[in-house]
Coordinates of C-alpha atoms in Angstrom, one line a residue:
Chain A
M1 CA 19.0 61.5 -10.6
F2 CA 18.8 57.7 -10.2
D3 CA 22.1 55.9 -10.2
P4 CA 22.8 52.8 -12.2
P5 CA 21.7 50.1 -12.8
S6 CA 18.9 51.3 -15.0
S7 CA 15.4 50.2 -14.3
E8 CA 15.6 47.9 -17.3
A9 CA 18.8 46.3 -16.0
L10 CA 17.2 45.8 -12.6
L11 CA 14.2 44.1 -14.2
R12 CA 16.5 42.0 -16.3
A13 CA 18.3 40.8 -13.1
A14 CA 15.0 39.9 -11.5
R15 CA 13.8 38.2 -14.6
D16 CA 17.0 36.1 -14.9
F17 CA 16.8 35.1 -11.3
I18 CA 13.2 33.8 -11.7
K19 CA 14.0 32.1 -15.0
E20 CA 17.3 30.5 -14.1
K21 CA 17.2 29.9 -10.4
L22 CA 13.5 29.4 -9.5
I23 CA 11.7 27.9 -12.5
P24 CA 13.8 24.8 -12.9
D25 CA 12.6 23.6 -9.4
L26 CA 9.0 24.5 -9.8
K27 CA 6.1 22.4 -11.0
D28 CA 2.5 22.7 -12.1
Q29 CA 0.6 25.8 -11.1
S30 CA 3.6 27.6 -9.5
R31 CA 5.8 26.9 -12.5
F32 CA 3.0 28.3 -14.7
H33 CA 2.7 31.4 -12.6
A34 CA 6.4 32.0 -12.5
L35 CA 6.5 31.9 -16.3
V36 CA 3.7 34.5 -16.3
A37 CA 5.8 36.6 -14.0
V38 CA 8.7 36.4 -16.4
N39 CA 6.5 37.4 -19.2
V40 CA 5.2 40.4 -17.3
L41 CA 8.7 41.6 -16.5
E42 CA 9.7 41.3 -20.1
I43 CA 6.7 43.4 -21.2
V44 CA 7.8 46.1 -18.8
M45 CA 11.4 45.9 -20.0
R46 CA 10.3 46.3 -23.6
E47 CA 8.0 49.2 -22.7
I48 CA 10.9 51.0 -20.9
V49 CA 13.0 50.7 -24.0
S50 CA 10.5 51.5 -26.8
G51 CA 7.4 52.9 -25.0
E52 CA 8.1 56.6 -25.0
A53 CA 8.9 56.7 -28.8
A54 CA 5.7 54.7 -29.5
R55 CA 3.7 57.1 -27.5
E56 CA 5.2 60.1 -29.3
R57 CA 4.4 58.5 -32.7
E58 CA 0.8 57.8 -31.6
K59 CA 0.4 61.4 -30.4
A60 CA 1.8 62.8 -33.7
R61 CA -0.6 60.7 -35.7
L62 CA -3.5 61.7 -33.5
Q63 CA -2.4 65.4 -33.9
R64 CA -2.6 65.0 -37.7
L65 CA -6.0 63.2 -37.6
L66 CA -7.7 65.4 -35.0
G67 CA -5.8 68.7 -34.7
L68 CA -5.3 68.6 -30.9
E69 CA -4.7 71.5 -28.6
D70 CA -1.5 71.5 -26.5
G71 CA -1.4 69.6 -23.2
L72 CA -4.1 67.1 -24.1
S73 CA -3.3 63.7 -22.7
L74 CA -3.0 60.6 -25.0
E75 CA -6.0 59.1 -23.2
E76 CA -8.1 62.3 -23.8
A77 CA -7.0 62.3 -27.5
N78 CA -8.1 58.7 -27.9
R79 CA -11.4 59.4 -26.2
R80 CA -12.0 62.1 -28.8
L81 CA -11.1 59.7 -31.6
C82 CA -13.5 57.1 -30.2
K83 CA -16.3 59.7 -30.2
K84 CA -15.6 60.5 -33.8
I85 CA -15.6 56.8 -34.8
E86 CA -18.8 56.2 -33.0
A87 CA -20.5 59.2 -34.6
G88 CA -19.3 58.0 -38.0
E89 CA -17.4 61.2 -38.5
I90 CA -14.1 59.7 -39.7
S91 CA -13.7 57.2 -42.6
L92 CA -12.0 53.9 -42.3
E93 CA -9.6 54.9 -45.1
T94 CA -8.5 57.9 -43.0
L95 CA -8.1 55.8 -39.9
K96 CA -6.7 52.6 -41.1
D97 CA -2.9 53.3 -41.1
H98 CA -3.1 55.0 -37.7
L99 CA -4.9 52.1 -36.1
W100 CA -2.5 49.5 -37.6
E101 CA 0.6 51.4 -36.6
T102 CA -0.7 51.9 -33.1
V103 CA -1.7 48.3 -32.6
L104 CA 1.6 47.0 -34.1
D105 CA 3.5 49.2 -31.7
K106 CA 1.5 47.9 -28.8
V107 CA 1.9 44.3 -29.7
A108 CA 5.7 44.8 -30.2
V109 CA 5.8 45.5 -26.5
D110 CA 3.0 43.1 -25.3
Q111 CA 3.7 40.1 -27.4
P112 CA 6.4 40.6 -30.1
R113 CA 6.0 37.1 -31.5
Y114 CA 2.3 37.7 -32.2
G115 CA 3.1 40.9 -34.1
K116 CA 5.6 39.1 -36.4
H117 CA 2.7 37.1 -37.9
Q118 CA 1.2 40.3 -39.1
K119 CA 3.9 42.2 -41.0
Chain B
M1 CA -1.2 18.0 -4.9
G2 CA 0.4 20.8 -2.9
Q3 CA -1.1 20.6 0.6
D4 CA -1.7 17.2 2.1
S5 CA -4.3 18.3 4.6
D6 CA -6.2 20.0 1.8
S7 CA -6.0 16.8 -0.2
D8 CA -7.1 14.7 2.8
S9 CA -10.2 16.8 3.5
L10 CA -11.1 16.6 -0.2
R11 CA -10.8 12.8 -0.2
L12 CA -13.0 12.6 2.9
L13 CA -15.6 14.8 1.3
L14 CA -15.6 12.7 -1.9
E15 CA -15.9 9.4 0.2
E16 CA -18.8 11.0 2.1
E17 CA -20.5 12.0 -1.2
M18 CA -19.8 8.7 -3.0
K19 CA -21.2 6.5 -0.3
G20 CA -19.1 3.4 0.3
A21 CA -16.4 4.2 -2.2
T22 CA -12.7 4.4 -1.5
V23 CA -11.2 7.5 -3.2
A24 CA -7.6 7.4 -4.5
N25 CA -5.2 9.1 -6.9
L26 CA -6.4 12.7 -6.3
R27 CA -4.8 15.1 -8.8
R28 CA -5.8 18.8 -9.0
L29 CA -5.9 19.5 -12.8
S30 CA -6.6 23.2 -12.6
G31 CA -7.9 25.5 -10.0
G32 CA -8.1 29.0 -8.7
A33 CA -9.7 30.5 -5.7
S34 CA -13.2 30.0 -6.9
K35 CA -13.3 27.0 -9.2
E36 CA -11.3 23.8 -9.4
T37 CA -11.1 20.6 -11.4
V38 CA -9.8 17.4 -9.7
A39 CA -9.2 14.0 -11.2
F40 CA -9.6 10.9 -8.9
D41 CA -10.5 7.2 -8.8
A42 CA -13.3 5.8 -6.8
C43 CA -13.2 2.1 -5.9
Q44 CA -16.3 0.2 -5.0
N45 CA -17.1 -3.5 -5.0
G46 CA -13.8 -4.3 -6.6
K47 CA -14.5 -1.8 -9.5
R48 CA -12.5 1.3 -10.2
E49 CA -14.1 4.3 -11.8
R50 CA -12.1 7.2 -13.2
L51 CA -13.8 10.4 -12.4
I52 CA -13.6 14.2 -12.4
L53 CA -14.8 16.6 -9.7
R54 CA -15.8 20.1 -10.7
R55 CA -16.3 22.4 -7.7
A56 CA -16.9 26.1 -7.1
S57 CA -16.8 27.8 -3.8
H58 CA -19.6 30.2 -4.8
A59 CA -22.4 30.5 -7.4
G60 CA -21.7 31.5 -11.0
S61 CA -20.9 35.1 -11.8
G62 CA -24.3 35.8 -13.4
A63 CA -22.8 35.8 -16.9
S64 CA -22.2 32.1 -16.8
L65 CA -24.1 29.1 -15.5
S66 CA -23.6 27.8 -12.0
L67 CA -22.1 24.2 -11.7
D68 CA -25.6 23.0 -10.6
E69 CA -27.1 24.4 -13.8
E70 CA -24.3 22.9 -15.9
A71 CA -24.9 19.5 -14.3
V72 CA -28.6 19.7 -15.2
L73 CA -27.6 20.6 -18.8
L74 CA -25.0 17.7 -19.0
E75 CA -27.7 15.3 -17.8
A76 CA -30.1 16.5 -20.5
L77 CA -27.4 16.2 -23.2
S78 CA -26.5 12.7 -22.2
D79 CA -29.8 11.6 -23.9
T80 CA -28.5 13.1 -27.2
A81 CA -25.8 12.0 -29.6
I82 CA -23.6 15.0 -28.5
P83 CA -20.4 13.7 -27.0
V84 CA -20.3 14.9 -23.4
P85 CA -18.9 13.2 -20.2
T86 CA -21.6 11.3 -18.3
L87 CA -22.8 13.0 -15.1
R88 CA -22.1 10.7 -12.2
H89 CA -23.1 12.6 -9.1
R90 CA -24.1 16.1 -7.9
L91 CA -22.6 17.3 -4.6
Q92 CA -25.1 17.2 -1.8
S93 CA -23.2 19.0 1.0
S94 CA -23.7 22.7 0.2
E95 CA -21.2 24.1 2.7
Q96 CA -18.5 22.5 0.5
G97 CA -19.6 24.7 -2.4
S98 CA -21.6 23.5 -5.4
G99 CA -20.3 21.0 -7.9
F100 CA -20.6 17.7 -9.6
I101 CA -18.7 14.5 -10.5
M102 CA -18.5 13.2 -14.0
A103 CA -16.8 10.4 -15.9
R104 CA -13.2 11.0 -16.8
I105 CA -12.6 10.5 -20.5
E106 CA -9.0 9.8 -21.4
G107 CA -7.4 12.2 -23.9
E108 CA -5.7 15.5 -24.4
T109 CA -7.2 18.9 -23.7
I110 CA -4.2 21.2 -24.1
A111 CA -4.8 23.0 -27.4
R112 CA -1.1 23.6 -28.3
K113 CA -0.3 19.9 -28.0
I114 CA -3.3 18.9 -30.0
L115 CA -2.1 21.3 -32.8
R116 CA 1.6 20.2 -32.8
D117 CA 2.1 16.7 -31.4
P118 CA 2.5 14.2 -34.3
R119 CA 0.3 11.8 -32.3
Y120 CA -2.7 14.0 -33.2
R121 CA -2.0 14.3 -36.9
R122 CA -5.0 12.2 -37.8
A123 CA -7.2 14.0 -35.2
R124 CA -6.3 17.3 -36.8
R125 CA -7.5 16.1 -40.1
E126 CA -10.8 14.9 -38.6
M127 CA -11.6 17.7 -36.3
T128 CA -13.1 20.2 -38.7
G129 CA -15.7 17.7 -39.9
Q130 CA -16.3 16.5 -36.3
C131 CA -16.8 20.1 -35.1
A132 CA -19.4 20.7 -37.9
E133 CA -21.3 17.5 -37.0
I134 CA -21.3 18.1 -33.3
L135 CA -22.4 21.7 -33.7
A136 CA -25.2 20.7 -36.1
K137 CA -26.4 18.3 -33.3
I138 CA -26.2 21.0 -30.6
H139 CA -28.0 23.5 -32.9
Q140 CA -31.0 21.2 -33.4
L141 CA -31.9 21.5 -29.7
T142 CA -34.6 24.1 -28.9
P143 CA -35.8 25.6 -25.5
E144 CA -38.8 23.2 -25.6
N145 CA -36.6 20.1 -25.1
M146 CA -33.9 21.5 -22.8
P147 CA -33.6 22.8 -19.3
P148 CA -34.1 26.5 -18.8
L149 CA -31.1 28.6 -20.0
P150 CA -30.6 32.3 -20.7
V151 CA -31.8 33.5 -24.2
S152 CA -29.4 35.8 -25.9
G153 CA -29.2 36.6 -29.6
A154 CA -27.1 38.9 -31.7
R155 CA -28.4 42.2 -30.4
E156 CA -28.3 41.1 -26.7
E157 CA -24.7 39.6 -27.0
A158 CA -23.4 42.8 -28.6
R159 CA -25.2 44.9 -26.0
K160 CA -23.8 42.8 -23.1
Y161 CA -20.1 43.2 -24.2
R162 CA -20.7 46.9 -25.1
E163 CA -21.8 47.4 -21.5
I164 CA -18.7 45.7 -20.1
H165 CA -16.5 47.7 -22.4
D166 CA -18.2 51.0 -21.3
A167 CA -17.9 50.0 -17.6
I168 CA -14.1 49.5 -18.1
G169 CA -14.0 53.1 -19.5
H170 CA -10.6 53.0 -21.3
P171 CA -10.8 54.5 -24.8
R172 CA -10.0 51.9 -27.4
P173 CA -10.5 53.2 -31.0
V174 CA -10.2 49.7 -32.6
M175 CA -13.0 48.5 -30.3
A176 CA -15.1 51.6 -31.0
L177 CA -14.8 50.8 -34.7
A178 CA -15.8 47.2 -34.1
F179 CA -18.8 48.1 -32.0
R180 CA -20.0 50.5 -34.7
W181 CA -19.5 47.9 -37.4
L182 CA -21.7 45.5 -35.4
E183 CA -24.4 48.1 -35.0
E184 CA -24.4 48.6 -38.8
N185 CA -24.4 44.9 -39.6
M186 CA -26.8 43.7 -36.9
P187 CA -28.5 40.6 -38.3
E188 CA -32.2 39.7 -37.9
E189 CA -32.9 37.6 -34.8
T190 CA -33.2 33.9 -35.4
P191 CA -35.3 31.3 -33.6
P192 CA -33.4 30.4 -30.5
R193 CA -31.3 27.2 -30.6
L194 CA -28.9 25.7 -28.1
V195 CA -25.5 27.4 -28.3
H196 CA -22.4 26.1 -26.5
G197 CA -20.9 29.5 -26.1
D198 CA -17.2 28.5 -25.8
F199 CA -16.9 25.8 -28.5
R200 CA -13.1 25.8 -29.3
N201 CA -9.9 23.9 -29.0
G202 CA -9.0 23.7 -25.3
N203 CA -12.6 22.7 -24.5
F204 CA -12.4 19.4 -26.3
I205 CA -11.0 16.0 -25.1
V206 CA -9.1 14.7 -28.1
G207 CA -7.8 11.3 -28.9
E208 CA -5.8 10.1 -31.9
E209 CA -9.1 9.7 -33.8
G210 CA -10.3 13.2 -32.9
I211 CA -12.9 14.8 -30.6
R212 CA -14.1 12.4 -27.8
A213 CA -16.0 14.9 -25.8
V214 CA -17.0 18.6 -25.5
L215 CA -16.5 20.2 -22.1
D216 CA -17.2 23.5 -20.3
W217 CA -20.8 24.2 -21.0
E218 CA -21.0 27.1 -18.5
L219 CA -21.6 29.7 -21.3
A220 CA -24.4 27.7 -22.9
H221 CA -27.5 29.6 -23.8
F222 CA -30.2 29.8 -26.4
G223 CA -29.3 32.1 -29.3
D224 CA -28.0 32.2 -32.9
P225 CA -26.2 28.9 -33.9
L226 CA -23.7 30.8 -36.0
E227 CA -22.3 32.3 -32.8
D228 CA -20.5 29.0 -32.1
L229 CA -19.1 28.9 -35.7
G230 CA -17.8 32.4 -35.4
W231 CA -16.2 31.8 -32.0
L232 CA -14.5 28.7 -33.3
C233 CA -12.8 30.8 -36.0
G234 CA -11.4 33.3 -33.6
A235 CA -7.7 34.0 -34.2
S236 CA -6.9 33.6 -30.5
W237 CA -8.1 30.0 -30.6
R238 CA -5.6 29.1 -33.3
F239 CA -2.8 29.0 -30.7
G240 CA -0.2 30.3 -33.2
V241 CA -1.3 28.2 -36.2
M242 CA -2.6 31.4 -37.8
E243 CA -3.1 30.1 -41.4
K244 CA -5.7 27.5 -40.2
I245 CA -8.7 29.7 -39.5
V246 CA -10.8 27.0 -37.8
G247 CA -9.2 26.5 -34.4
G248 CA -5.7 26.2 -35.9
F249 CA -6.6 22.9 -37.5
G250 CA -9.0 23.5 -40.4
D251 CA -10.1 25.9 -43.1
L252 CA -13.4 27.8 -43.3
P253 CA -14.8 26.5 -46.6
S254 CA -14.6 22.9 -45.2
L255 CA -16.2 23.8 -41.9
I256 CA -19.1 25.6 -43.7
A257 CA -19.6 22.8 -46.2
S258 CA -19.6 20.1 -43.5
Y259 CA -21.9 22.1 -41.3
E260 CA -24.3 22.8 -44.1
R261 CA -24.4 19.1 -45.0
A262 CA -25.0 18.1 -41.4
R263 CA -27.7 20.7 -40.7
G264 CA -29.3 20.6 -44.1
E265 CA -29.4 24.3 -44.5
M266 CA -27.2 27.0 -45.9
V267 CA -25.0 29.2 -43.7
D268 CA -25.6 32.9 -44.2
R269 CA -22.1 34.2 -44.8
K270 CA -22.9 37.8 -43.7
R271 CA -24.4 36.6 -40.5
L272 CA -21.2 34.4 -39.9
D273 CA -19.1 37.5 -40.5
F274 CA -21.0 39.3 -37.8
W275 CA -20.4 36.5 -35.3
R276 CA -16.7 36.2 -36.3
L277 CA -16.3 39.9 -35.5
L278 CA -18.3 39.8 -32.3
G279 CA -16.4 36.7 -31.1
T280 CA -13.1 38.3 -31.7
L281 CA -14.3 41.5 -30.0
K282 CA -15.8 39.6 -27.1
W283 CA -12.5 37.9 -26.3
G284 CA -10.8 41.3 -26.3
V285 CA -13.4 42.7 -23.9
I286 CA -13.1 39.7 -21.6
C287 CA -9.3 40.1 -21.5
A288 CA -9.7 43.8 -20.7
M289 CA -12.3 43.0 -18.1
M290 CA -10.2 40.4 -16.3
A291 CA -7.4 43.0 -15.9
A292 CA -9.6 45.9 -15.1
F293 CA -11.6 44.2 -12.4
N294 CA -8.8 42.3 -10.8
E295 CA -9.4 43.3 -7.2
S296 CA -7.0 40.8 -5.6
G297 CA -4.2 41.9 -8.0
A298 CA -3.8 38.3 -9.2
L299 CA -0.9 37.9 -11.6
E300 CA -2.5 36.0 -14.4
Q301 CA -5.5 38.4 -14.6
A302 CA -3.1 41.4 -14.6
A303 CA -1.0 39.9 -17.4
I304 CA -4.0 39.0 -19.6
G305 CA -4.7 42.8 -19.9
R306 CA -1.8 42.9 -22.3
R307 CA -3.4 40.4 -24.6
V308 CA -6.0 42.9 -25.7
S309 CA -3.6 44.3 -28.3
E310 CA -3.5 40.8 -29.9
T311 CA -7.3 40.9 -30.2
E312 CA -7.1 44.4 -31.7
I313 CA -4.8 43.0 -34.5
N314 CA -7.4 40.3 -35.0
L315 CA -10.2 42.8 -35.3
L316 CA -8.2 44.9 -37.8
N317 CA -7.6 41.8 -39.9
L318 CA -11.3 41.5 -40.2
L319 CA -12.3 45.1 -40.5
A320 CA -9.4 46.8 -42.3
P321 CA -7.1 44.1 -43.7
R322 CA -3.7 45.3 -44.9
G323 CA -2.0 44.0 -48.0
G324 CA -2.5 40.2 -48.0
G325 CA -6.3 40.3 -48.0
G326 CA -6.7 39.8 -44.2
D327 CA -8.2 37.0 -42.3
V328 CA -10.6 35.2 -44.6

């Protein structure tokens, strides 16, 4: 229903404006905060592109680990997983791949350079 | 500085506090709404002193020391061989907030520069041994010969961060795993020693020869000395130089060997593992907390919420390393 540009393209335009037009004239604290703003926009851009698929993968893995009923939110599923971990009802060997894949998917959106150290 | 009127009133305040001195070259080094650090020069009787003002608009958060308490600690530490800036003056006028003035020691504090600039090549070689020696001196100090500070050992530190994590309420399986590991590996309590609480690159003033002073004592308390060693090895304090476990400049066996030599006792490796994990978890909880309780919607606090995933990688490297043997 929404016409172009896409949300990603809109964010990109805002990001480029801050980066190319504003930041060169800024100093000290304002410059630092503008760089943080660019970083935040880039996180959201990456999440728009790859977030949905990452959520689906996480849900499928949780489904295999926990056997979830339909309609359970990702947050509820993770809450259940936490309870099992806290109760010692699930072994690290069973969990390990799921936790790594989830965290690497998150870092790929939040801080792709950090994730590259790990693979 | 941004606003001239702001800068003028600060200069007047400082001249009022430092009776008879002329204040010049004010530069705000960092500052938010609640706490600021300002560099300035005070001229008196033809002598120029380089100084730093640390000021807070309100008292500490409860988790950390107030600036008044930090000033008392700095004063007590100036009688030891621990390198700290000399306390010069405590602010008298309370309506201006609390704070103190200390000597300004020249050098670099930006961790990324210290780790990358060729100018600090020698410093990087020296810093592991210097950290060990400074920590050994800090850890000799007991509650009997220091001003009153909170006492918090392994169990209490783990409990404190568990409580914050629970208050945030977001389910994080990696953290659940880490908290369970801590419970299962809880060490015996040790006799309380002075612990810096935030001993890492970024809180050091560094010259070409290495560490000139240790700053930011607001998380100081009495507890387990290995807390400081574990924190110093946190992956987030390597600022991208991941292969150097100790602060991005050193390796763990050298740190342990130098520390054992300086303290004259062995480091319990299992206890150190506990503190490395708790330190890594603690930084994750702090990032999550800053984002979750960001009432004013401040940008930096919001953004730091997305650094929690980085700390989850660091936790997995300690708890469930993949392939290459993990972070040891």
